[in-house]
mmCIF file with all atom_site columns, C-alpha atoms in Angstrom:
data_model
loop_
_atom_site.group_PDB
_atom_site.id
_atom_site.type_symbol
_atom_site.label_atom_id
_atom_site.label_alt_id
_atom_site.label_comp_id
_atom_site.label_asym_id
_atom_site.label_entity_id
_atom_site.label_seq_id
_atom_site.pdbx_PDB_ins_code
_atom_site.Cartn_x
_atom_site.Cartn_y
_atom_site.Cartn_z
_atom_site.occupancy
_atom_site.B_iso_or_equiv
_atom_site.pdbx_formal_charge
_atom_site.auth_seq_id
_atom_site.auth_comp_id
_atom_site.auth_asym_id
_atom_site.auth_atom_id
_atom_site.pdbx_PDB_model_num
ATOM 1   C CA . ASP A 1 1   ? -40.497 -14.213 6.621  1.00 64.00 ? 8   ASP A CA 1
ATOM 2   C CA . THR A 1 2   ? -39.887 -12.538 9.795  1.00 71.00 ? 9   THR A CA 1
ATOM 3   C CA . ALA A 1 3   ? -43.166 -11.720 11.522 1.00 92.00 ? 10  ALA A CA 1
ATOM 4   C CA . VAL A 1 4   ? -42.171 -8.467  13.302 1.00 96.00 ? 11  VAL A CA 1
ATOM 5   C CA . SER A 1 5   ? -38.859 -6.960  12.406 1.00 95.00 ? 12  SER A CA 1
ATOM 6   C CA . GLN A 1 6   ? -36.941 -4.094  13.733 1.00 96.00 ? 13  GLN A CA 1
ATOM 7   C CA . THR A 1 7   ? -34.144 -1.912  12.364 1.00 96.00 ? 14  THR A CA 1
ATOM 8   C CA . PRO A 1 8   ? -31.405 -1.375  13.505 1.00 97.00 ? 15  PRO A CA 1
ATOM 9   C CA . LYS A 1 9   ? -30.427 -4.353  15.707 1.00 95.00 ? 16  LYS A CA 1
ATOM 10  C CA . TYR A 1 10  ? -27.680 -2.223  17.378 1.00 96.00 ? 17  TYR A CA 1
ATOM 11  C CA . LEU A 1 11  ? -27.589 1.505   17.759 1.00 97.00 ? 18  LEU A CA 1
ATOM 12  C CA . VAL A 1 12  ? -24.594 3.287   19.347 1.00 98.00 ? 19  VAL A CA 1
ATOM 13  C CA . THR A 1 13  ? -24.961 7.158   19.399 1.00 97.00 ? 20  THR A CA 1
ATOM 14  C CA . GLN A 1 14  ? -23.907 10.216  21.603 1.00 97.00 ? 21  GLN A CA 1
ATOM 15  C CA . MET A 1 15  ? -25.863 11.983  23.970 1.00 97.00 ? 22  MET A CA 1
ATOM 16  C CA . GLY A 1 16  ? -27.990 14.638  22.700 1.00 97.00 ? 23  GLY A CA 1
ATOM 17  C CA . ASN A 1 17  ? -28.402 13.029  19.071 1.00 98.00 ? 24  ASN A CA 1
ATOM 18  C CA . ASP A 1 18  ? -31.800 12.196  17.566 1.00 98.00 ? 25  ASP A CA 1
ATOM 19  C CA . LYS A 1 19  ? -32.339 8.583   16.360 1.00 98.00 ? 26  LYS A CA 1
ATOM 20  C CA . SER A 1 20  ? -35.298 6.485   15.097 1.00 98.00 ? 27  SER A CA 1
ATOM 21  C CA . ILE A 1 21  ? -35.940 2.671   15.406 1.00 98.00 ? 28  ILE A CA 1
ATOM 22  C CA . LYS A 1 22  ? -38.263 1.278   12.810 1.00 97.00 ? 29  LYS A CA 1
ATOM 23  C CA . CYS A 1 23  ? -40.719 -1.642  13.388 1.00 97.00 ? 30  CYS A CA 1
ATOM 24  C CA . GLU A 1 24  ? -42.732 -3.457  10.724 1.00 97.00 ? 31  GLU A CA 1
ATOM 25  C CA . GLN A 1 25  ? -45.133 -6.463  11.232 1.00 97.00 ? 32  GLN A CA 1
ATOM 26  C CA . ASN A 1 26  ? -46.558 -8.651  8.355  1.00 95.00 ? 33  ASN A CA 1
ATOM 27  C CA . LEU A 1 27  ? -49.108 -10.432 10.476 1.00 94.00 ? 34  LEU A CA 1
ATOM 28  C CA . GLY A 1 28  ? -52.030 -8.167  9.734  1.00 93.00 ? 35  GLY A CA 1
ATOM 29  C CA . HIS A 1 29  ? -52.343 -7.260  13.493 1.00 93.00 ? 36  HIS A CA 1
ATOM 30  C CA . ASP A 1 30  ? -54.278 -4.226  14.686 1.00 90.00 ? 37  ASP A CA 1
ATOM 31  C CA . THR A 1 31  ? -52.033 -3.370  17.799 1.00 91.00 ? 38  THR A CA 1
ATOM 32  C CA . MET A 1 32  ? -48.422 -2.688  18.077 1.00 94.00 ? 39  MET A CA 1
ATOM 33  C CA . TYR A 1 33  ? -46.371 -1.926  21.159 1.00 94.00 ? 40  TYR A CA 1
ATOM 34  C CA . TRP A 1 34  ? -42.893 -0.553  22.180 1.00 96.00 ? 41  TRP A CA 1
ATOM 35  C CA . TYR A 1 35  ? -41.258 -1.878  25.218 1.00 96.00 ? 42  TYR A CA 1
ATOM 36  C CA . LYS A 1 36  ? -38.110 -0.878  27.104 1.00 96.00 ? 43  LYS A CA 1
ATOM 37  C CA . GLN A 1 37  ? -35.938 -3.582  28.493 1.00 94.00 ? 44  GLN A CA 1
ATOM 38  C CA . ASP A 1 38  ? -33.334 -2.273  30.994 1.00 91.00 ? 45  ASP A CA 1
ATOM 39  C CA . SER A 1 39  ? -30.089 -3.778  32.179 1.00 89.00 ? 46  SER A CA 1
ATOM 40  C CA . LYS A 1 40  ? -32.131 -5.928  34.746 1.00 87.00 ? 47  LYS A CA 1
ATOM 41  C CA . LYS A 1 41  ? -34.203 -7.579  32.053 1.00 87.00 ? 48  LYS A CA 1
ATOM 42  C CA . PHE A 1 42  ? -37.293 -5.620  33.192 1.00 90.00 ? 49  PHE A CA 1
ATOM 43  C CA . LEU A 1 43  ? -39.751 -4.950  30.384 1.00 92.00 ? 50  LEU A CA 1
ATOM 44  C CA . LYS A 1 44  ? -41.606 -1.817  30.744 1.00 92.00 ? 51  LYS A CA 1
ATOM 45  C CA . ILE A 1 45  ? -44.480 -0.995  28.202 1.00 92.00 ? 52  ILE A CA 1
ATOM 46  C CA . MET A 1 46  ? -43.911 2.414   26.541 1.00 94.00 ? 53  MET A CA 1
ATOM 47  C CA . PHE A 1 47  ? -46.659 2.740   24.027 1.00 92.00 ? 54  PHE A CA 1
ATOM 48  C CA . SER A 1 48  ? -49.411 1.087   22.434 1.00 91.00 ? 55  SER A CA 1
ATOM 49  C CA . TYR A 1 49  ? -51.058 1.718   19.023 1.00 90.00 ? 56  TYR A CA 1
ATOM 50  C CA . ASN A 1 50  ? -54.348 0.297   17.659 1.00 87.00 ? 57  ASN A CA 1
ATOM 51  C CA . ASN A 1 51  ? -54.944 0.820   13.871 1.00 85.00 ? 58  ASN A CA 1
ATOM 52  C CA . LYS A 1 52  ? -52.550 3.796   13.956 1.00 83.00 ? 59  LYS A CA 1
ATOM 53  C CA . GLU A 1 53  ? -54.086 5.318   16.990 1.00 86.00 ? 60  GLU A CA 1
ATOM 54  C CA . LEU A 1 54  ? -52.089 5.809   20.265 1.00 87.00 ? 61  LEU A CA 1
ATOM 55  C CA . ILE A 1 55  ? -53.869 3.962   23.049 1.00 83.00 ? 62  ILE A CA 1
ATOM 56  C CA . ILE A 1 56  ? -51.465 3.895   25.729 1.00 82.00 ? 63  ILE A CA 1
ATOM 57  C CA . ASN A 1 57  ? -48.592 6.133   26.654 1.00 81.00 ? 64  ASN A CA 1
ATOM 58  C CA . GLU A 1 58  ? -47.151 4.968   29.822 1.00 82.00 ? 65  GLU A CA 1
ATOM 59  C CA . THR A 1 59  ? -45.663 8.399   31.229 1.00 80.00 ? 66  THR A CA 1
ATOM 60  C CA . VAL A 1 60  ? -42.730 8.128   28.824 1.00 89.00 ? 67  VAL A CA 1
ATOM 61  C CA . PRO A 1 61  ? -40.814 11.523  28.389 1.00 91.00 ? 68  PRO A CA 1
ATOM 62  C CA . ASN A 1 62  ? -42.008 13.448  25.460 1.00 91.00 ? 69  ASN A CA 1
ATOM 63  C CA . ARG A 1 63  ? -38.465 12.947  23.850 1.00 96.00 ? 70  ARG A CA 1
ATOM 64  C CA . PHE A 1 64  ? -39.916 9.801   22.757 1.00 95.00 ? 71  PHE A CA 1
ATOM 65  C CA . SER A 1 65  ? -42.349 10.069  20.155 1.00 94.00 ? 72  SER A CA 1
ATOM 66  C CA . PRO A 1 66  ? -44.022 7.062   18.275 1.00 93.00 ? 73  PRO A CA 1
ATOM 67  C CA . LYS A 1 67  ? -45.329 7.392   14.751 1.00 93.00 ? 74  LYS A CA 1
ATOM 68  C CA . SER A 1 68  ? -47.381 4.812   12.786 1.00 93.00 ? 75  SER A CA 1
ATOM 69  C CA . PRO A 1 69  ? -47.853 5.692   9.269  1.00 92.00 ? 76  PRO A CA 1
ATOM 70  C CA . ASP A 1 70  ? -50.100 2.646   8.900  1.00 92.00 ? 77  ASP A CA 1
ATOM 71  C CA . LYS A 1 71  ? -51.036 -0.226  10.960 1.00 89.00 ? 78  LYS A CA 1
ATOM 72  C CA . ALA A 1 72  ? -48.046 -2.430  9.855  1.00 94.00 ? 79  ALA A CA 1
ATOM 73  C CA . HIS A 1 73  ? -45.580 0.105   10.985 1.00 95.00 ? 80  HIS A CA 1
ATOM 74  C CA . LEU A 1 74  ? -44.766 1.724   14.429 1.00 96.00 ? 81  LEU A CA 1
ATOM 75  C CA . ASN A 1 75  ? -41.587 3.746   14.450 1.00 96.00 ? 82  ASN A CA 1
ATOM 76  C CA . LEU A 1 76  ? -39.908 5.228   17.689 1.00 97.00 ? 83  LEU A CA 1
ATOM 77  C CA . HIS A 1 77  ? -38.289 8.452   17.375 1.00 97.00 ? 84  HIS A CA 1
ATOM 78  C CA . ILE A 1 78  ? -36.043 9.592   20.350 1.00 97.00 ? 85  ILE A CA 1
ATOM 79  C CA . ASN A 1 79  ? -34.854 13.214  20.674 1.00 97.00 ? 86  ASN A CA 1
ATOM 80  C CA . SER A 1 80  ? -31.959 14.429  22.516 1.00 97.00 ? 87  SER A CA 1
ATOM 81  C CA . LEU A 1 81  ? -30.695 10.932  23.879 1.00 97.00 ? 88  LEU A CA 1
ATOM 82  C CA . GLU A 1 82  ? -29.488 10.657  27.337 1.00 97.00 ? 89  GLU A CA 1
ATOM 83  C CA . LEU A 1 83  ? -27.432 8.037   29.107 1.00 96.00 ? 90  LEU A CA 1
ATOM 84  C CA . GLY A 1 84  ? -30.557 6.569   30.834 1.00 95.00 ? 91  GLY A CA 1
ATOM 85  C CA . ASP A 1 85  ? -31.991 5.876   27.318 1.00 96.00 ? 92  ASP A CA 1
ATOM 86  C CA . SER A 1 86  ? -29.404 2.962   27.003 1.00 97.00 ? 93  SER A CA 1
ATOM 87  C CA . ALA A 1 87  ? -31.578 -0.235  26.830 1.00 96.00 ? 94  ALA A CA 1
ATOM 88  C CA . VAL A 1 88  ? -33.055 -2.877  24.374 1.00 95.00 ? 95  VAL A CA 1
ATOM 89  C CA . TYR A 1 89  ? -36.220 -1.581  22.660 1.00 97.00 ? 96  TYR A CA 1
ATOM 90  C CA . PHE A 1 90  ? -38.839 -4.429  21.725 1.00 96.00 ? 97  PHE A CA 1
ATOM 91  C CA . CYS A 1 91  ? -41.477 -3.831  19.435 1.00 96.00 ? 98  CYS A CA 1
ATOM 92  C CA . ALA A 1 92  ? -44.527 -6.268  19.478 1.00 96.00 ? 99  ALA A CA 1
ATOM 93  C CA . SER A 1 93  ? -47.651 -6.776  17.519 1.00 95.00 ? 100 SER A CA 1
ATOM 94  C CA . LYS A 1 94  ? -50.833 -8.495  18.672 1.00 92.00 ? 101 LYS A CA 1
ATOM 95  C CA . GLY A 1 95  ? -54.012 -9.427  16.872 1.00 87.00 ? 102 GLY A CA 1
ATOM 96  C CA . ALA A 1 96  ? -57.370 -8.158  17.619 1.00 81.00 ? 103 ALA A CA 1
ATOM 97  C CA . GLY A 1 97  ? -59.442 -9.398  20.630 1.00 76.00 ? 104 GLY A CA 1
ATOM 98  C CA . ARG A 1 98  ? -58.172 -10.401 23.902 1.00 72.00 ? 105 ARG A CA 1
ATOM 99  C CA . GLU A 1 99  ? -57.512 -14.095 23.064 1.00 81.00 ? 106 GLU A CA 1
ATOM 100 C CA . THR A 1 100 ? -54.589 -13.610 20.991 1.00 86.00 ? 107 THR A CA 1
ATOM 101 C CA . GLU A 1 101 ? -50.793 -13.615 21.669 1.00 90.00 ? 108 GLU A CA 1
ATOM 102 C CA . ALA A 1 102 ? -48.092 -11.038 21.020 1.00 92.00 ? 109 ALA A CA 1
ATOM 103 C CA . PHE A 1 103 ? -45.180 -11.497 18.626 1.00 94.00 ? 110 PHE A CA 1
ATOM 104 C CA . PHE A 1 104 ? -41.899 -9.779  19.489 1.00 95.00 ? 111 PHE A CA 1
ATOM 105 C CA . GLY A 1 105 ? -39.282 -8.331  17.280 1.00 95.00 ? 112 GLY A CA 1
ATOM 106 C CA . GLN A 1 106 ? -35.674 -9.093  17.641 1.00 93.00 ? 113 GLN A CA 1
ATOM 107 C CA . GLY A 1 107 ? -34.998 -6.152  19.744 1.00 95.00 ? 114 GLY A CA 1
ATOM 108 C CA . THR A 1 108 ? -32.796 -3.027  19.202 1.00 96.00 ? 115 THR A CA 1
ATOM 109 C CA . ARG A 1 109 ? -29.940 -2.631  21.582 1.00 96.00 ? 116 ARG A CA 1
ATOM 110 C CA . LEU A 1 110 ? -29.362 1.269   22.127 1.00 97.00 ? 117 LEU A CA 1
ATOM 111 C CA . THR A 1 111 ? -26.357 2.405   23.547 1.00 97.00 ? 118 THR A CA 1
ATOM 112 C CA . VAL A 1 112 ? -25.881 6.090   24.478 1.00 97.00 ? 119 VAL A CA 1
ATOM 113 C CA . VAL A 1 113 ? -22.247 7.191   25.001 1.00 97.00 ? 120 VAL A CA 1
ATOM 114 C CA . ALA B 2 1   ? -52.531 -0.668  40.231 1.00 74.00 ? 19  ALA B CA 1
ATOM 115 C CA . GLN B 2 2   ? -52.449 -3.698  37.637 1.00 82.00 ? 20  GLN B CA 1
ATOM 116 C CA . SER B 2 3   ? -49.206 -5.556  38.071 1.00 90.00 ? 21  SER B CA 1
ATOM 117 C CA . VAL B 2 4   ? -47.691 -9.028  37.353 1.00 95.00 ? 22  VAL B CA 1
ATOM 118 C CA . SER B 2 5   ? -45.287 -10.269 40.240 1.00 95.00 ? 23  SER B CA 1
ATOM 119 C CA . GLN B 2 6   ? -42.581 -12.983 39.687 1.00 95.00 ? 24  GLN B CA 1
ATOM 120 C CA . HIS B 2 7   ? -41.309 -14.314 43.069 1.00 87.00 ? 25  HIS B CA 1
ATOM 121 C CA . ASN B 2 8   ? -38.134 -15.747 41.865 1.00 87.00 ? 26  ASN B CA 1
ATOM 122 C CA . HIS B 2 9   ? -35.588 -13.635 40.322 1.00 91.00 ? 27  HIS B CA 1
ATOM 123 C CA . HIS B 2 10  ? -32.811 -16.055 39.888 1.00 95.00 ? 28  HIS B CA 1
ATOM 124 C CA . VAL B 2 11  ? -33.171 -19.792 39.946 1.00 97.00 ? 29  VAL B CA 1
ATOM 125 C CA . ILE B 2 12  ? -30.250 -22.223 39.789 1.00 97.00 ? 30  ILE B CA 1
ATOM 126 C CA . LEU B 2 13  ? -30.866 -25.953 39.087 1.00 97.00 ? 31  LEU B CA 1
ATOM 127 C CA . SER B 2 14  ? -29.341 -29.068 37.936 1.00 97.00 ? 32  SER B CA 1
ATOM 128 C CA . GLU B 2 15  ? -30.384 -30.855 34.872 1.00 97.00 ? 33  GLU B CA 1
ATOM 129 C CA . ALA B 2 16  ? -33.201 -33.253 35.634 1.00 97.00 ? 34  ALA B CA 1
ATOM 130 C CA . ALA B 2 17  ? -34.436 -31.058 38.401 1.00 98.00 ? 35  ALA B CA 1
ATOM 131 C CA . SER B 2 18  ? -37.865 -29.984 38.570 1.00 98.00 ? 36  SER B CA 1
ATOM 132 C CA . LEU B 2 19  ? -38.879 -26.465 37.880 1.00 97.00 ? 37  LEU B CA 1
ATOM 133 C CA . GLU B 2 20  ? -41.671 -24.120 39.341 1.00 97.00 ? 38  GLU B CA 1
ATOM 134 C CA . LEU B 2 21  ? -41.591 -20.572 38.825 1.00 97.00 ? 39  LEU B CA 1
ATOM 135 C CA . GLY B 2 22  ? -44.258 -18.271 40.580 1.00 96.00 ? 40  GLY B CA 1
ATOM 136 C CA . CYS B 2 23  ? -46.439 -15.721 39.054 1.00 97.00 ? 41  CYS B CA 1
ATOM 137 C CA . ASN B 2 24  ? -49.207 -13.513 40.469 1.00 96.00 ? 42  ASN B CA 1
ATOM 138 C CA . TYR B 2 25  ? -51.242 -10.844 38.884 1.00 94.00 ? 43  TYR B CA 1
ATOM 139 C CA . SER B 2 26  ? -53.160 -8.116  40.390 1.00 92.00 ? 44  SER B CA 1
ATOM 140 C CA . TYR B 2 27  ? -56.197 -7.070  38.202 1.00 87.00 ? 45  TYR B CA 1
ATOM 141 C CA . GLY B 2 28  ? -59.835 -7.502  39.182 1.00 82.00 ? 46  GLY B CA 1
ATOM 142 C CA . GLY B 2 29  ? -60.996 -7.930  35.555 1.00 83.00 ? 47  GLY B CA 1
ATOM 143 C CA . THR B 2 30  ? -60.741 -10.423 32.774 1.00 83.00 ? 48  THR B CA 1
ATOM 144 C CA . VAL B 2 31  ? -57.060 -11.321 32.079 1.00 86.00 ? 49  VAL B CA 1
ATOM 145 C CA . ASN B 2 32  ? -55.230 -13.688 29.462 1.00 92.00 ? 50  ASN B CA 1
ATOM 146 C CA . LEU B 2 33  ? -51.996 -14.839 30.874 1.00 95.00 ? 51  LEU B CA 1
ATOM 147 C CA . PHE B 2 34  ? -48.792 -15.976 29.095 1.00 96.00 ? 52  PHE B CA 1
ATOM 148 C CA . TRP B 2 35  ? -45.316 -17.194 29.860 1.00 97.00 ? 53  TRP B CA 1
ATOM 149 C CA . TYR B 2 36  ? -42.713 -16.056 27.523 1.00 97.00 ? 54  TYR B CA 1
ATOM 150 C CA . VAL B 2 37  ? -38.981 -17.203 27.194 1.00 97.00 ? 55  VAL B CA 1
ATOM 151 C CA . GLN B 2 38  ? -36.041 -15.260 26.262 1.00 94.00 ? 56  GLN B CA 1
ATOM 152 C CA . TYR B 2 39  ? -32.755 -16.987 25.415 1.00 94.00 ? 57  TYR B CA 1
ATOM 153 C CA . PRO B 2 40  ? -29.554 -15.227 25.670 1.00 89.00 ? 58  PRO B CA 1
ATOM 154 C CA . GLY B 2 41  ? -29.437 -12.403 23.219 1.00 86.00 ? 59  GLY B CA 1
ATOM 155 C CA . GLN B 2 42  ? -32.811 -13.173 21.520 1.00 88.00 ? 60  GLN B CA 1
ATOM 156 C CA . HIS B 2 43  ? -36.232 -12.023 21.344 1.00 89.00 ? 61  HIS B CA 1
ATOM 157 C CA . LEU B 2 44  ? -39.157 -13.032 23.515 1.00 93.00 ? 62  LEU B CA 1
ATOM 158 C CA . GLN B 2 45  ? -40.864 -16.196 22.564 1.00 94.00 ? 63  GLN B CA 1
ATOM 159 C CA . LEU B 2 46  ? -44.128 -17.502 23.552 1.00 95.00 ? 64  LEU B CA 1
ATOM 160 C CA . LEU B 2 47  ? -44.042 -20.585 25.816 1.00 96.00 ? 65  LEU B CA 1
ATOM 161 C CA . LEU B 2 48  ? -47.728 -21.054 26.615 1.00 96.00 ? 66  LEU B CA 1
ATOM 162 C CA . LYS B 2 49  ? -50.926 -19.082 27.073 1.00 95.00 ? 67  LYS B CA 1
ATOM 163 C CA . TYR B 2 50  ? -54.133 -19.214 28.950 1.00 95.00 ? 68  TYR B CA 1
ATOM 164 C CA . PHE B 2 51  ? -57.366 -17.727 27.621 1.00 92.00 ? 69  PHE B CA 1
ATOM 165 C CA . SER B 2 52  ? -60.195 -19.675 29.230 1.00 90.00 ? 70  SER B CA 1
ATOM 166 C CA . GLY B 2 53  ? -61.193 -23.354 29.623 1.00 92.00 ? 71  GLY B CA 1
ATOM 167 C CA . ASP B 2 54  ? -59.081 -25.813 31.214 1.00 94.00 ? 72  ASP B CA 1
ATOM 168 C CA . PRO B 2 55  ? -56.799 -24.146 33.709 1.00 95.00 ? 73  PRO B CA 1
ATOM 169 C CA . LEU B 2 56  ? -53.901 -26.459 33.267 1.00 97.00 ? 74  LEU B CA 1
ATOM 170 C CA . VAL B 2 57  ? -52.243 -25.495 29.982 1.00 97.00 ? 75  VAL B CA 1
ATOM 171 C CA . LYS B 2 58  ? -49.381 -27.286 28.034 1.00 96.00 ? 76  LYS B CA 1
ATOM 172 C CA . GLY B 2 59  ? -46.653 -25.274 26.161 1.00 95.00 ? 77  GLY B CA 1
ATOM 173 C CA . ILE B 2 60  ? -43.798 -26.121 24.037 1.00 94.00 ? 78  ILE B CA 1
ATOM 174 C CA . LYS B 2 61  ? -40.681 -27.797 25.298 1.00 95.00 ? 79  LYS B CA 1
ATOM 175 C CA . GLY B 2 62  ? -42.369 -29.838 27.976 1.00 96.00 ? 80  GLY B CA 1
ATOM 176 C CA . PHE B 2 63  ? -43.524 -26.648 30.067 1.00 97.00 ? 81  PHE B CA 1
ATOM 177 C CA . GLU B 2 64  ? -46.928 -26.423 31.542 1.00 97.00 ? 82  GLU B CA 1
ATOM 178 C CA . ALA B 2 65  ? -48.597 -23.655 33.715 1.00 98.00 ? 83  ALA B CA 1
ATOM 179 C CA . GLU B 2 66  ? -51.650 -23.737 36.043 1.00 97.00 ? 84  GLU B CA 1
ATOM 180 C CA . PHE B 2 67  ? -54.100 -20.849 36.351 1.00 95.00 ? 85  PHE B CA 1
ATOM 181 C CA . ILE B 2 68  ? -55.723 -20.512 39.725 1.00 95.00 ? 86  ILE B CA 1
ATOM 182 C CA . LYS B 2 69  ? -58.174 -17.842 39.726 1.00 92.00 ? 87  LYS B CA 1
ATOM 183 C CA . SER B 2 70  ? -58.787 -17.681 43.533 1.00 93.00 ? 88  SER B CA 1
ATOM 184 C CA . LYS B 2 71  ? -55.034 -17.157 43.984 1.00 94.00 ? 89  LYS B CA 1
ATOM 185 C CA . PHE B 2 72  ? -54.450 -14.897 41.120 1.00 94.00 ? 90  PHE B CA 1
ATOM 186 C CA . SER B 2 73  ? -51.658 -17.133 39.955 1.00 96.00 ? 91  SER B CA 1
ATOM 187 C CA . PHE B 2 74  ? -50.157 -18.666 36.877 1.00 97.00 ? 92  PHE B CA 1
ATOM 188 C CA . ASN B 2 75  ? -47.130 -20.747 37.856 1.00 97.00 ? 93  ASN B CA 1
ATOM 189 C CA . LEU B 2 76  ? -45.011 -22.344 35.406 1.00 98.00 ? 94  LEU B CA 1
ATOM 190 C CA . ARG B 2 77  ? -43.788 -25.707 35.621 1.00 98.00 ? 95  ARG B CA 1
ATOM 191 C CA . LYS B 2 78  ? -41.271 -28.295 34.037 1.00 98.00 ? 96  LYS B CA 1
ATOM 192 C CA . PRO B 2 79  ? -40.790 -31.815 35.456 1.00 97.00 ? 97  PRO B CA 1
ATOM 193 C CA . SER B 2 80  ? -37.264 -32.272 34.321 1.00 97.00 ? 98  SER B CA 1
ATOM 194 C CA . VAL B 2 81  ? -35.172 -29.275 33.019 1.00 97.00 ? 99  VAL B CA 1
ATOM 195 C CA . GLN B 2 82  ? -32.356 -29.375 30.559 1.00 97.00 ? 100 GLN B CA 1
ATOM 196 C CA . TRP B 2 83  ? -29.258 -27.149 30.082 1.00 96.00 ? 101 TRP B CA 1
ATOM 197 C CA . SER B 2 84  ? -30.922 -25.780 27.026 1.00 96.00 ? 102 SER B CA 1
ATOM 198 C CA . ASP B 2 85  ? -33.677 -24.311 29.236 1.00 97.00 ? 103 ASP B CA 1
ATOM 199 C CA . THR B 2 86  ? -31.255 -21.699 30.545 1.00 97.00 ? 104 THR B CA 1
ATOM 200 C CA . ALA B 2 87  ? -32.898 -18.449 29.802 1.00 97.00 ? 105 ALA B CA 1
ATOM 201 C CA . GLU B 2 88  ? -34.850 -15.521 31.372 1.00 96.00 ? 106 GLU B CA 1
ATOM 202 C CA . TYR B 2 89  ? -38.694 -16.350 31.812 1.00 97.00 ? 107 TYR B CA 1
ATOM 203 C CA . PHE B 2 90  ? -41.437 -13.801 31.772 1.00 96.00 ? 108 PHE B CA 1
ATOM 204 C CA . CYS B 2 91  ? -44.960 -13.771 33.029 1.00 97.00 ? 109 CYS B CA 1
ATOM 205 C CA . ALA B 2 92  ? -47.391 -11.600 31.164 1.00 96.00 ? 110 ALA B CA 1
ATOM 206 C CA . ALA B 2 93  ? -51.051 -10.597 31.564 1.00 94.00 ? 111 ALA B CA 1
ATOM 207 C CA . PHE B 2 94  ? -53.161 -8.914  28.913 1.00 91.00 ? 112 PHE B CA 1
ATOM 208 C CA . LEU B 2 95  ? -55.626 -6.764  30.787 1.00 85.00 ? 113 LEU B CA 1
ATOM 209 C CA . SER B 2 96  ? -58.899 -6.330  28.797 1.00 77.00 ? 114 SER B CA 1
ATOM 210 C CA . GLY B 2 97  ? -61.815 -4.235  29.692 1.00 70.00 ? 115 GLY B CA 1
ATOM 211 C CA . GLY B 2 98  ? -60.548 -0.963  28.142 1.00 67.00 ? 116 GLY B CA 1
ATOM 212 C CA . TYR B 2 99  ? -56.989 -1.464  29.213 1.00 67.00 ? 117 TYR B CA 1
ATOM 213 C CA . ASN B 2 100 ? -55.803 -3.573  26.417 1.00 74.00 ? 118 ASN B CA 1
ATOM 214 C CA . LYS B 2 101 ? -52.590 -3.608  27.948 1.00 85.00 ? 119 LYS B CA 1
ATOM 215 C CA . LEU B 2 102 ? -49.887 -6.337  27.958 1.00 90.00 ? 120 LEU B CA 1
ATOM 216 C CA . ILE B 2 103 ? -47.731 -6.015  31.141 1.00 92.00 ? 121 ILE B CA 1
ATOM 217 C CA . PHE B 2 104 ? -44.746 -8.177  32.208 1.00 94.00 ? 122 PHE B CA 1
ATOM 218 C CA . GLY B 2 105 ? -43.324 -9.277  35.298 1.00 95.00 ? 123 GLY B CA 1
ATOM 219 C CA . ALA B 2 106 ? -39.731 -8.599  36.198 1.00 94.00 ? 124 ALA B CA 1
ATOM 220 C CA . GLY B 2 107 ? -38.625 -11.990 34.810 1.00 95.00 ? 125 GLY B CA 1
ATOM 221 C CA . THR B 2 108 ? -36.795 -14.928 36.420 1.00 96.00 ? 126 THR B CA 1
ATOM 222 C CA . ARG B 2 109 ? -33.373 -15.712 35.270 1.00 96.00 ? 127 ARG B CA 1
ATOM 223 C CA . LEU B 2 110 ? -33.066 -19.639 35.061 1.00 97.00 ? 128 LEU B CA 1
ATOM 224 C CA . ALA B 2 111 ? -29.657 -21.192 34.959 1.00 97.00 ? 129 ALA B CA 1
ATOM 225 C CA . VAL B 2 112 ? -29.284 -24.994 34.643 1.00 97.00 ? 130 VAL B CA 1
ATOM 226 C CA . HIS B 2 113 ? -26.121 -26.756 35.167 1.00 95.00 ? 131 HIS B CA 1
ATOM 227 C CA . PRO B 2 114 ? -25.038 -30.029 33.438 1.00 89.00 ? 132 PRO B CA 1
#
């Protein structure tokens, strides 16, 4: 069983479209994250949720809207896609307390054309 | 501002050479430290972690790292690299004390030639 799974793995879409990326974890973790990895491999934290509540929003454009229907899921919806949104998006989950590690999904490669 | 810095952006080694990748963090509170590896086209996998106790931690595949609190450093080492170690390496810090944020360095691309 995959611990953190993201769908889709690849997403190609036109500018201006709206798209969603789904993430699910079966580890029973309380905290989930979204990261954006740009073409230079830099990993930038976007959002963090703890038990379905948003706790970190790292000045991400409001075209990006995370939604957590339950603590096992953290989906990312992106409106009005722009060329600069092209990147690999990683979902991660982490257990409670500071002495736990984060587990990452396989990533979603988003290409906006 | 809290940050993680990796000094080497691109490292090229021959097989059997020794490896040391630098990592420094900037945060005055309690921090947990990690090294993750990303093989080409894959997701991040944990190499090793430091929470507390012995500052020298051993991870998978022969990697180790040393936490030096006075230098805010957590350098990654491997005595003898293999071609299969070719990957991107990320140092990360989990900032507690209200932040609950896991932040990453810019990554180091390691290329090992046979």
